[in-house]
């Protein structure tokens, strides 16, 4: 593994955690690389003048009066590659985004493009410059002088409360406990060391500390520079966030809708520690840090903490959380049967549990996975436990998978025990032969289903023979317990089954799998098959489309290979991508596979059921589980992930020899369909203590968002062997955008107190939707050939004529969407923003340029119109003219989209429905055309492709129209709030503009 290292010119002990520190750093000056428009870079020494009115650089060929920029002429300071020069071809890969920044200055909006040696240096310059731009005209003296800040007053008041003797000093031990209480997770040794340093520096050793020293220690220990930097970006006075600043942060960065000043006041009341701040509605750095660390700001979308999916679909349309050998606490072979395994699996929302019944020594059946287990549990005790805990974590149906290895006499006792103990909960109604699909989880709430064998209708005796699958026999054979003979000539094994046990099976009747064609013709919806991991894996690789199609109607259960004697887990994603509902996991074995399973089932209120993607449920749809690129009709998305910092990271287990030093890096992994699986890592943070700064941007393309899972893993680069530090796994659909803390977990999935990663999340539609943007190829900015999705010929004339009518509407839909997308990206780039920025940010950025200018050109937004024009009075600089032109293009393309979308949408749906009318006739038409074998298969695939493409493109168009209307609403809203709007009556009613997105009926 290649070891990557980041070098920083900022001394490690130098922590820039206040505006004053930034300005003193700028007054000392440092070396930065100046980038010319011809892409050449020159090292220059940049320094802030002592009067803090201008920034100079040397050496320079210019006269010293010209090699400077006056602070009052600065319009904006941009972080990252946000100007045409920095985005240009030759530079893109020479330095990371975090090390670049630009100063936009002068009446012509020129840019000074700079590259620093590290993100810390960029933060210091950007924070200091932004402060001076806001305050330069009013406060030439260094900030932090004179009146004590909100924060200092609060920390002093905390000190006064702890100063019980009122002597103006408190014992060091008390001071340490105080800071630890205010910042849980911080090590005592770190705080003690800081006090020793400060006492030594101020030449005041001793067992007590005075107030000023306590304030200094607190500020140095408890200020997180990355959060301070973020606060300064949004704060209008750079000391705290006023209500308007906080509202702007929540709307613009956190993507929250409908935020009011009342809501902001509530946040300040809840998180701001100082009484003065709460009274005045100010959120200072400590309150802001507390808020960002709180559950209110979690990366996990709170909507998904409760059941939020449609639970009225057939049972076969859901993934079901399933356990294999839940009673075992260790591995399969040497495992101990223990009753607590069941409680823990049910407590985690598991909805399918396997019970293997063996003959017990005292005439009653017992449960364990093999006769070698050190102890066994009476079946009666397990059923009692299930009755008690079945619905504590989830109200939705529980499936008990019975694997019968006991005599008919003991089977009767087992059946009596189930009836008596579970009573009304047991689902015994016979299946409805008139129905085509299983009932829904909603209809089966609070019920327990038994999965098992059933005697054939022809058998009238009290017991009979039934076929038996391989599950469970491999282990018995290996342990010498195999006494049943395999029938001559191969075939399935036969076992005796009692009528009492057979009668408990209703909706989950276990049958052997023959082939997909036999299942399509003869399998009833209430019958289900179990597949070994090896068999299911073969189908997933060789005929994924058939497996997906099979799983639309029938339940399938995949169990681990009997060769996994260490109870390791298979990758559930391998089978979820083919629609397999029940992938049985060894809950007792922690690790990547169990993380994926546990994270995945969090997304629907942890109820044990997750609705499968629509493309895998619809009766006619084209879906290839092994697709290597975007899917027809599913909008691919880009995940922009910035890993900023880590907090209170524990040492890896077993790393005692290494001492206190952890040198972590973060791996971000996407697990999903093969086209989405990817992994990126940050650089290693060297000698960083428990709170490393990574400051690195990663990007992923997600082709099927509904099946993607994001996993963060923190690893120690230096430790040989046990590198694992922490992990967190979250379904892509549950990610919240904005600045978020990731609550890290141990290998076993338990929360690690106070250990977090601080990240920024943004999700955008992939521009255009053609081939994925490969990193490093961004430089070639030639015109991209637009790719159009088209229908495929089926070889049946009548059907092909219907689909041919959709050719033109499909092109129109793509053009309408892409024209708006391209116009939006151009407008955002000219505003110096990323494609992830929203429209409100763009308008506010333009307004900020105009407000920072003495000779501001007059630019207004005419809010009287539904499509607001941005109008300029008098001459305007070149950059602003380009911005106005890009804005105009964006408004025009949006208008065309909004006004044409419904007609094009209608044509696509008309063609899709006309195609669906042929669905029932398909087999007759194929026979008429004489299609057989490969040609028949191709015709069916093309038909499904066409239906999927038409529905998908119609959905995309509807979604694009809703987004365009939302952008208009944001323009009105921003225009009014920032003062460049005129004639603004109320902004258009959001409910009227944001038309609800009705899904097209399946």
PDB file of N, CA, C and O in Angstrom, residues 320-328 330 332 341 344-345 348 350-354 369 401 471 533 557-561 564 567-576 580-601:
ATOM      1  N   UNK A 320     -35.497  -8.114   3.677  1.00  0.00           N
ATOM      2  CA  UNK A 320     -35.924  -8.489   5.032  1.00  0.00           C
ATOM      3  C   UNK A 320     -34.669  -8.859   5.839  1.00  0.00           C
ATOM      4  O   UNK A 320     -33.884  -9.711   5.432  1.00  0.00           O
ATOM      5  N   UNK A 321     -34.503  -8.198   6.966  1.00  0.00           N
ATOM      6  CA  UNK A 321     -33.318  -8.430   7.809  1.00  0.00           C
ATOM      7  C   UNK A 321     -33.367  -9.855   8.371  1.00  0.00           C
ATOM      8  O   UNK A 321     -34.301 -10.213   9.082  1.00  0.00           O
ATOM      9  N   UNK A 322     -32.359 -10.670   8.022  1.00  0.00           N
ATOM     10  CA  UNK A 322     -32.423 -12.111   8.322  1.00  0.00           C
ATOM     11  C   UNK A 322     -31.179 -12.608   9.037  1.00  0.00           C
ATOM     12  O   UNK A 322     -30.060 -12.229   8.693  1.00  0.00           O
ATOM     13  N   UNK A 323     -31.404 -13.488  10.026  1.00  0.00           N
ATOM     14  CA  UNK A 323     -30.284 -14.049  10.787  1.00  0.00           C
ATOM     15  C   UNK A 323     -30.118 -15.528  10.474  1.00  0.00           C
ATOM     16  O   UNK A 323     -31.089 -16.236  10.235  1.00  0.00           O
ATOM     17  N   UNK A 324     -28.869 -15.969  10.490  1.00  0.00           N
ATOM     18  CA  UNK A 324     -28.542 -17.384  10.327  1.00  0.00           C
ATOM     19  C   UNK A 324     -27.923 -17.819  11.641  1.00  0.00           C
ATOM     20  O   UNK A 324     -27.008 -17.166  12.136  1.00  0.00           O
ATOM     21  N   UNK A 325     -28.411 -18.863  12.236  1.00  0.00           N
ATOM     22  CA  UNK A 325     -27.843 -19.353  13.512  1.00  0.00           C
ATOM     23  C   UNK A 325     -27.737 -18.237  14.549  1.00  0.00           C
ATOM     24  O   UNK A 325     -26.680 -17.986  15.087  1.00  0.00           O
ATOM     25  N   UNK A 326     -28.849 -17.566  14.807  1.00  0.00           N
ATOM     26  CA  UNK A 326     -28.799 -16.404  15.710  1.00  0.00           C
ATOM     27  C   UNK A 326     -28.427 -16.779  17.134  1.00  0.00           C
ATOM     28  O   UNK A 326     -27.974 -15.947  17.897  1.00  0.00           O
ATOM     29  N   UNK A 327     -28.614 -18.083  17.486  1.00  0.00           N
ATOM     30  CA  UNK A 327     -28.365 -18.415  18.895  1.00  0.00           C
ATOM     31  C   UNK A 327     -26.884 -18.566  19.203  1.00  0.00           C
ATOM     32  O   UNK A 327     -26.481 -18.659  20.347  1.00  0.00           O
ATOM     33  N   UNK A 328     -26.042 -18.616  18.147  1.00  0.00           N
ATOM     34  CA  UNK A 328     -24.620 -18.845  18.410  1.00  0.00           C
ATOM     35  C   UNK A 328     -23.896 -17.563  18.747  1.00  0.00           C
ATOM     36  O   UNK A 328     -24.072 -16.552  18.080  1.00  0.00           O
ATOM     37  N   UNK A 330     -20.394 -17.585  19.185  1.00  0.00           N
ATOM     38  CA  UNK A 330     -19.062 -17.618  18.592  1.00  0.00           C
ATOM     39  C   UNK A 330     -19.168 -18.188  17.184  1.00  0.00           C
ATOM     40  O   UNK A 330     -20.060 -17.850  16.456  1.00  0.00           O
ATOM     41  N   UNK A 332     -19.458 -21.190  14.050  1.00  0.00           N
ATOM     42  CA  UNK A 332     -20.391 -22.284  13.779  1.00  0.00           C
ATOM     43  C   UNK A 332     -19.953 -23.605  14.376  1.00  0.00           C
ATOM     44  O   UNK A 332     -20.752 -24.401  14.807  1.00  0.00           O
ATOM     45  N   UNK A 341     -28.427 -14.598  22.168  1.00  0.00           N
ATOM     46  CA  UNK A 341     -28.237 -14.262  20.749  1.00  0.00           C
ATOM     47  C   UNK A 341     -29.542 -13.904  20.076  1.00  0.00           C
ATOM     48  O   UNK A 341     -29.601 -13.019  19.227  1.00  0.00           O
ATOM     49  N   UNK A 344     -30.647 -10.365  21.165  1.00  0.00           N
ATOM     50  CA  UNK A 344     -29.897  -9.275  20.530  1.00  0.00           C
ATOM     51  C   UNK A 344     -30.292  -9.139  19.062  1.00  0.00           C
ATOM     52  O   UNK A 344     -30.463  -8.034  18.567  1.00  0.00           O
ATOM     53  N   UNK A 345     -30.492 -10.267  18.333  1.00  0.00           N
ATOM     54  CA  UNK A 345     -30.891 -10.178  16.912  1.00  0.00           C
ATOM     55  C   UNK A 345     -32.258  -9.510  16.779  1.00  0.00           C
ATOM     56  O   UNK A 345     -32.446  -8.616  15.950  1.00  0.00           O
ATOM     57  N   UNK A 348     -32.157  -5.831  17.273  1.00  0.00           N
ATOM     58  CA  UNK A 348     -31.594  -5.066  16.144  1.00  0.00           C
ATOM     59  C   UNK A 348     -32.564  -5.001  14.970  1.00  0.00           C
ATOM     60  O   UNK A 348     -32.202  -4.555  13.885  1.00  0.00           O
ATOM     61  N   UNK A 350     -34.096  -7.670  13.526  1.00  0.00           N
ATOM     62  CA  UNK A 350     -34.059  -8.842  12.642  1.00  0.00           C
ATOM     63  C   UNK A 350     -35.477  -9.408  12.513  1.00  0.00           C
ATOM     64  O   UNK A 350     -36.199  -9.542  13.510  1.00  0.00           O
ATOM     65  N   UNK A 351     -35.906  -9.737  11.264  1.00  0.00           N
ATOM     66  CA  UNK A 351     -37.279 -10.207  11.020  1.00  0.00           C
ATOM     67  C   UNK A 351     -37.354 -11.620  10.484  1.00  0.00           C
ATOM     68  O   UNK A 351     -38.415 -12.073  10.044  1.00  0.00           O
ATOM     69  N   UNK A 352     -36.222 -12.319  10.442  1.00  0.00           N
ATOM     70  CA  UNK A 352     -36.256 -13.711   9.996  1.00  0.00           C
ATOM     71  C   UNK A 352     -35.189 -14.460  10.771  1.00  0.00           C
ATOM     72  O   UNK A 352     -34.013 -14.110  10.716  1.00  0.00           O
ATOM     73  N   UNK A 353     -35.638 -15.477  11.520  1.00  0.00           N
ATOM     74  CA  UNK A 353     -34.712 -16.204  12.391  1.00  0.00           C
ATOM     75  C   UNK A 353     -34.778 -17.683  12.050  1.00  0.00           C
ATOM     76  O   UNK A 353     -35.852 -18.224  11.787  1.00  0.00           O
ATOM     77  N   UNK A 354     -33.617 -18.325  12.043  1.00  0.00           N
ATOM     78  CA  UNK A 354     -33.551 -19.752  11.715  1.00  0.00           C
ATOM     79  C   UNK A 354     -33.514 -20.579  12.997  1.00  0.00           C
ATOM     80  O   UNK A 354     -32.754 -20.271  13.924  1.00  0.00           O
ATOM     81  N   UNK A 369     -27.231 -25.382  16.329  1.00  0.00           N
ATOM     82  CA  UNK A 369     -26.960 -25.578  14.899  1.00  0.00           C
ATOM     83  C   UNK A 369     -26.276 -26.881  14.629  1.00  0.00           C
ATOM     84  O   UNK A 369     -26.236 -27.318  13.500  1.00  0.00           O
ATOM     85  N   UNK A 401     -37.805 -19.563  10.366  1.00  0.00           N
ATOM     86  CA  UNK A 401     -37.420 -20.584   9.390  1.00  0.00           C
ATOM     87  C   UNK A 401     -37.095 -21.870  10.154  1.00  0.00           C
ATOM     88  O   UNK A 401     -36.074 -21.946  10.838  1.00  0.00           O
ATOM     89  N   UNK A 471     -29.555 -27.484   3.111  1.00  0.00           N
ATOM     90  CA  UNK A 471     -29.207 -26.619   4.246  1.00  0.00           C
ATOM     91  C   UNK A 471     -29.135 -27.418   5.543  1.00  0.00           C
ATOM     92  O   UNK A 471     -30.063 -28.124   5.913  1.00  0.00           O
ATOM     93  N   UNK A 533     -25.279 -19.943  -0.704  1.00  0.00           N
ATOM     94  CA  UNK A 533     -24.501 -18.780  -1.168  1.00  0.00           C
ATOM     95  C   UNK A 533     -23.845 -19.058  -2.526  1.00  0.00           C
ATOM     96  O   UNK A 533     -23.822 -18.206  -3.420  1.00  0.00           O
ATOM     97  N   UNK A 557     -34.455 -17.016  -0.049  1.00  0.00           N
ATOM     98  CA  UNK A 557     -33.566 -16.900   1.106  1.00  0.00           C
ATOM     99  C   UNK A 557     -32.200 -17.448   0.720  1.00  0.00           C
ATOM    100  O   UNK A 557     -32.104 -18.525   0.136  1.00  0.00           O
ATOM    101  N   UNK A 558     -31.156 -16.665   1.010  1.00  0.00           N
ATOM    102  CA  UNK A 558     -29.789 -17.109   0.701  1.00  0.00           C
ATOM    103  C   UNK A 558     -29.090 -17.370   2.029  1.00  0.00           C
ATOM    104  O   UNK A 558     -29.083 -16.511   2.912  1.00  0.00           O
ATOM    105  N   UNK A 559     -28.527 -18.587   2.174  1.00  0.00           N
ATOM    106  CA  UNK A 559     -27.855 -18.911   3.437  1.00  0.00           C
ATOM    107  C   UNK A 559     -26.361 -19.123   3.192  1.00  0.00           C
ATOM    108  O   UNK A 559     -25.945 -19.495   2.091  1.00  0.00           O
ATOM    109  N   UNK A 560     -25.526 -18.870   4.222  1.00  0.00           N
ATOM    110  CA  UNK A 560     -24.067 -18.933   4.026  1.00  0.00           C
ATOM    111  C   UNK A 560     -23.599 -20.332   3.662  1.00  0.00           C
ATOM    112  O   UNK A 560     -24.218 -21.328   4.036  1.00  0.00           O
ATOM    113  N   UNK A 561     -22.497 -20.401   2.958  1.00  0.00           N
ATOM    114  CA  UNK A 561     -21.903 -21.677   2.577  1.00  0.00           C
ATOM    115  C   UNK A 561     -21.510 -22.448   3.838  1.00  0.00           C
ATOM    116  O   UNK A 561     -20.967 -21.867   4.781  1.00  0.00           O
ATOM    117  N   UNK A 564     -18.120 -22.064   5.641  1.00  0.00           N
ATOM    118  CA  UNK A 564     -17.764 -20.947   6.531  1.00  0.00           C
ATOM    119  C   UNK A 564     -17.819 -21.424   7.986  1.00  0.00           C
ATOM    120  O   UNK A 564     -18.703 -21.007   8.747  1.00  0.00           O
ATOM    121  N   UNK A 567     -17.986 -18.966  10.836  1.00  0.00           N
ATOM    122  CA  UNK A 567     -19.171 -18.103  10.899  1.00  0.00           C
ATOM    123  C   UNK A 567     -18.922 -16.728  10.280  1.00  0.00           C
ATOM    124  O   UNK A 567     -19.500 -15.729  10.687  1.00  0.00           O
ATOM    125  N   UNK A 568     -18.020 -16.675   9.285  1.00  0.00           N
ATOM    126  CA  UNK A 568     -17.816 -15.388   8.595  1.00  0.00           C
ATOM    127  C   UNK A 568     -19.064 -15.100   7.742  1.00  0.00           C
ATOM    128  O   UNK A 568     -19.916 -15.970   7.561  1.00  0.00           O
ATOM    129  N   UNK A 569     -19.160 -13.896   7.229  1.00  0.00           N
ATOM    130  CA  UNK A 569     -20.359 -13.489   6.485  1.00  0.00           C
ATOM    131  C   UNK A 569     -20.084 -13.297   5.003  1.00  0.00           C
ATOM    132  O   UNK A 569     -18.987 -12.904   4.608  1.00  0.00           O
ATOM    133  N   UNK A 570     -21.113 -13.566   4.204  1.00  0.00           N
ATOM    134  CA  UNK A 570     -21.036 -13.252   2.773  1.00  0.00           C
ATOM    135  C   UNK A 570     -21.385 -11.773   2.604  1.00  0.00           C
ATOM    136  O   UNK A 570     -21.909 -11.142   3.530  1.00  0.00           O
ATOM    137  N   UNK A 571     -21.125 -11.237   1.408  1.00  0.00           N
ATOM    138  CA  UNK A 571     -21.462  -9.834   1.144  1.00  0.00           C
ATOM    139  C   UNK A 571     -22.931  -9.751   0.732  1.00  0.00           C
ATOM    140  O   UNK A 571     -23.306 -10.228  -0.335  1.00  0.00           O
ATOM    141  N   UNK A 572     -23.787  -9.149   1.577  1.00  0.00           N
ATOM    142  CA  UNK A 572     -25.219  -9.145   1.247  1.00  0.00           C
ATOM    143  C   UNK A 572     -25.520  -8.389  -0.045  1.00  0.00           C
ATOM    144  O   UNK A 572     -26.479  -8.700  -0.749  1.00  0.00           O
ATOM    145  N   UNK A 573     -24.671  -7.393  -0.383  1.00  0.00           N
ATOM    146  CA  UNK A 573     -24.917  -6.593  -1.598  1.00  0.00           C
ATOM    147  C   UNK A 573     -24.901  -7.465  -2.856  1.00  0.00           C
ATOM    148  O   UNK A 573     -25.574  -7.154  -3.824  1.00  0.00           O
ATOM    149  N   UNK A 574     -24.111  -8.561  -2.843  1.00  0.00           N
ATOM    150  CA  UNK A 574     -24.048  -9.442  -4.013  1.00  0.00           C
ATOM    151  C   UNK A 574     -25.414 -10.017  -4.356  1.00  0.00           C
ATOM    152  O   UNK A 574     -25.684 -10.363  -5.510  1.00  0.00           O
ATOM    153  N   UNK A 575     -26.271 -10.150  -3.329  1.00  0.00           N
ATOM    154  CA  UNK A 575     -27.577 -10.777  -3.540  1.00  0.00           C
ATOM    155  C   UNK A 575     -28.708  -9.744  -3.532  1.00  0.00           C
ATOM    156  O   UNK A 575     -29.704  -9.916  -4.219  1.00  0.00           O
ATOM    157  N   UNK A 576     -28.523  -8.657  -2.765  1.00  0.00           N
ATOM    158  CA  UNK A 576     -29.527  -7.575  -2.798  1.00  0.00           C
ATOM    159  C   UNK A 576     -29.646  -7.001  -4.203  1.00  0.00           C
ATOM    160  O   UNK A 576     -30.730  -6.656  -4.650  1.00  0.00           O
ATOM    161  N   UNK A 580     -32.721 -10.513  -4.027  1.00  0.00           N
ATOM    162  CA  UNK A 580     -32.953 -11.548  -2.998  1.00  0.00           C
ATOM    163  C   UNK A 580     -33.340 -10.864  -1.680  1.00  0.00           C
ATOM    164  O   UNK A 580     -32.606 -10.003  -1.185  1.00  0.00           O
ATOM    165  N   UNK A 581     -34.489 -11.257  -1.140  1.00  0.00           N
ATOM    166  CA  UNK A 581     -35.028 -10.532   0.018  1.00  0.00           C
ATOM    167  C   UNK A 581     -34.338 -10.909   1.327  1.00  0.00           C
ATOM    168  O   UNK A 581     -34.065 -10.053   2.166  1.00  0.00           O
ATOM    169  N   UNK A 582     -34.097 -12.225   1.525  1.00  0.00           N
ATOM    170  CA  UNK A 582     -33.612 -12.681   2.830  1.00  0.00           C
ATOM    171  C   UNK A 582     -32.187 -13.217   2.689  1.00  0.00           C
ATOM    172  O   UNK A 582     -31.982 -14.339   2.233  1.00  0.00           O
ATOM    173  N   UNK A 583     -31.213 -12.389   3.035  1.00  0.00           N
ATOM    174  CA  UNK A 583     -29.816 -12.829   3.000  1.00  0.00           C
ATOM    175  C   UNK A 583     -29.429 -13.080   4.456  1.00  0.00           C
ATOM    176  O   UNK A 583     -29.328 -12.149   5.254  1.00  0.00           O
ATOM    177  N   UNK A 584     -29.266 -14.371   4.802  1.00  0.00           N
ATOM    178  CA  UNK A 584     -29.085 -14.742   6.214  1.00  0.00           C
ATOM    179  C   UNK A 584     -27.657 -14.458   6.674  1.00  0.00           C
ATOM    180  O   UNK A 584     -26.694 -14.944   6.094  1.00  0.00           O
ATOM    181  N   UNK A 585     -27.546 -13.634   7.710  1.00  0.00           N
ATOM    182  CA  UNK A 585     -26.242 -13.190   8.202  1.00  0.00           C
ATOM    183  C   UNK A 585     -25.941 -13.805   9.570  1.00  0.00           C
ATOM    184  O   UNK A 585     -26.839 -14.020  10.381  1.00  0.00           O
ATOM    185  N   UNK A 586     -24.648 -14.043   9.811  1.00  0.00           N
ATOM    186  CA  UNK A 586     -24.203 -14.463  11.142  1.00  0.00           C
ATOM    187  C   UNK A 586     -24.052 -13.209  11.999  1.00  0.00           C
ATOM    188  O   UNK A 586     -23.027 -12.533  11.959  1.00  0.00           O
ATOM    189  N   UNK A 587     -25.106 -12.891  12.747  1.00  0.00           N
ATOM    190  CA  UNK A 587     -25.138 -11.639  13.520  1.00  0.00           C
ATOM    191  C   UNK A 587     -24.014 -11.576  14.549  1.00  0.00           C
ATOM    192  O   UNK A 587     -23.631 -10.501  14.992  1.00  0.00           O
ATOM    193  N   UNK A 588     -23.501 -12.771  14.930  1.00  0.00           N
ATOM    194  CA  UNK A 588     -22.488 -12.788  15.990  1.00  0.00           C
ATOM    195  C   UNK A 588     -21.092 -12.426  15.492  1.00  0.00           C
ATOM    196  O   UNK A 588     -20.166 -12.300  16.278  1.00  0.00           O
ATOM    197  N   UNK A 589     -20.941 -12.250  14.147  1.00  0.00           N
ATOM    198  CA  UNK A 589     -19.602 -12.003  13.595  1.00  0.00           C
ATOM    199  C   UNK A 589     -19.479 -10.571  13.086  1.00  0.00           C
ATOM    200  O   UNK A 589     -20.060 -10.234  12.059  1.00  0.00           O
ATOM    201  N   UNK A 590     -18.755  -9.698  13.809  1.00  0.00           N
ATOM    202  CA  UNK A 590     -18.637  -8.308  13.341  1.00  0.00           C
ATOM    203  C   UNK A 590     -17.721  -8.192  12.127  1.00  0.00           C
ATOM    204  O   UNK A 590     -17.013  -9.138  11.780  1.00  0.00           O
ATOM    205  N   UNK A 591     -17.742  -7.021  11.482  1.00  0.00           N
ATOM    206  CA  UNK A 591     -16.867  -6.789  10.326  1.00  0.00           C
ATOM    207  C   UNK A 591     -17.611  -6.075   9.222  1.00  0.00           C
ATOM    208  O   UNK A 591     -18.777  -5.693   9.381  1.00  0.00           O
ATOM    209  N   UNK A 592     -16.943  -5.895   8.095  1.00  0.00           N
ATOM    210  CA  UNK A 592     -17.492  -5.131   6.965  1.00  0.00           C
ATOM    211  C   UNK A 592     -18.889  -5.604   6.573  1.00  0.00           C
ATOM    212  O   UNK A 592     -19.813  -4.811   6.416  1.00  0.00           O
ATOM    213  N   UNK A 593     -19.071  -6.931   6.396  1.00  0.00           N
ATOM    214  CA  UNK A 593     -20.354  -7.440   5.881  1.00  0.00           C
ATOM    215  C   UNK A 593     -21.501  -7.150   6.850  1.00  0.00           C
ATOM    216  O   UNK A 593     -22.592  -6.774   6.442  1.00  0.00           O
ATOM    217  N   UNK A 594     -21.215  -7.307   8.139  1.00  0.00           N
ATOM    218  CA  UNK A 594     -22.263  -7.039   9.129  1.00  0.00           C
ATOM    219  C   UNK A 594     -22.529  -5.532   9.237  1.00  0.00           C
ATOM    220  O   UNK A 594     -23.663  -5.114   9.468  1.00  0.00           O
ATOM    221  N   UNK A 595     -21.471  -4.715   9.036  1.00  0.00           N
ATOM    222  CA  UNK A 595     -21.661  -3.249   9.013  1.00  0.00           C
ATOM    223  C   UNK A 595     -22.622  -2.870   7.893  1.00  0.00           C
ATOM    224  O   UNK A 595     -23.507  -2.027   8.058  1.00  0.00           O
ATOM    225  N   UNK A 596     -22.422  -3.477   6.706  1.00  0.00           N
ATOM    226  CA  UNK A 596     -23.281  -3.174   5.561  1.00  0.00           C
ATOM    227  C   UNK A 596     -24.723  -3.553   5.871  1.00  0.00           C
ATOM    228  O   UNK A 596     -25.658  -2.802   5.590  1.00  0.00           O
ATOM    229  N   UNK A 597     -24.906  -4.724   6.477  1.00  0.00           N
ATOM    230  CA  UNK A 597     -26.252  -5.199   6.793  1.00  0.00           C
ATOM    231  C   UNK A 597     -26.910  -4.292   7.834  1.00  0.00           C
ATOM    232  O   UNK A 597     -28.042  -3.845   7.662  1.00  0.00           O
ATOM    233  N   UNK A 598     -26.160  -3.995   8.905  1.00  0.00           N
ATOM    234  CA  UNK A 598     -26.713  -3.173   9.992  1.00  0.00           C
ATOM    235  C   UNK A 598     -27.011  -1.760   9.494  1.00  0.00           C
ATOM    236  O   UNK A 598     -28.079  -1.195   9.781  1.00  0.00           O
ATOM    237  N   UNK A 599     -26.079  -1.175   8.718  1.00  0.00           N
ATOM    238  CA  UNK A 599     -26.293   0.179   8.195  1.00  0.00           C
ATOM    239  C   UNK A 599     -27.483   0.226   7.252  1.00  0.00           C
ATOM    240  O   UNK A 599     -28.319   1.134   7.315  1.00  0.00           O
ATOM    241  N   UNK A 600     -27.580  -0.787   6.383  1.00  0.00           N
ATOM    242  CA  UNK A 600     -28.635  -0.825   5.369  1.00  0.00           C
ATOM    243  C   UNK A 600     -30.030  -0.813   5.995  1.00  0.00           C
ATOM    244  O   UNK A 600     -30.927  -0.093   5.554  1.00  0.00           O
ATOM    245  N   UNK A 601     -30.220  -1.601   7.052  1.00  0.00           N
ATOM    246  CA  UNK A 601     -31.562  -1.727   7.635  1.00  0.00           C
ATOM    247  C   UNK A 601     -31.908  -0.600   8.616  1.00  0.00           C
ATOM    248  O   UNK A 601     -32.958  -0.621   9.237  1.00  0.00           O
TER     249      UNK A 601
END
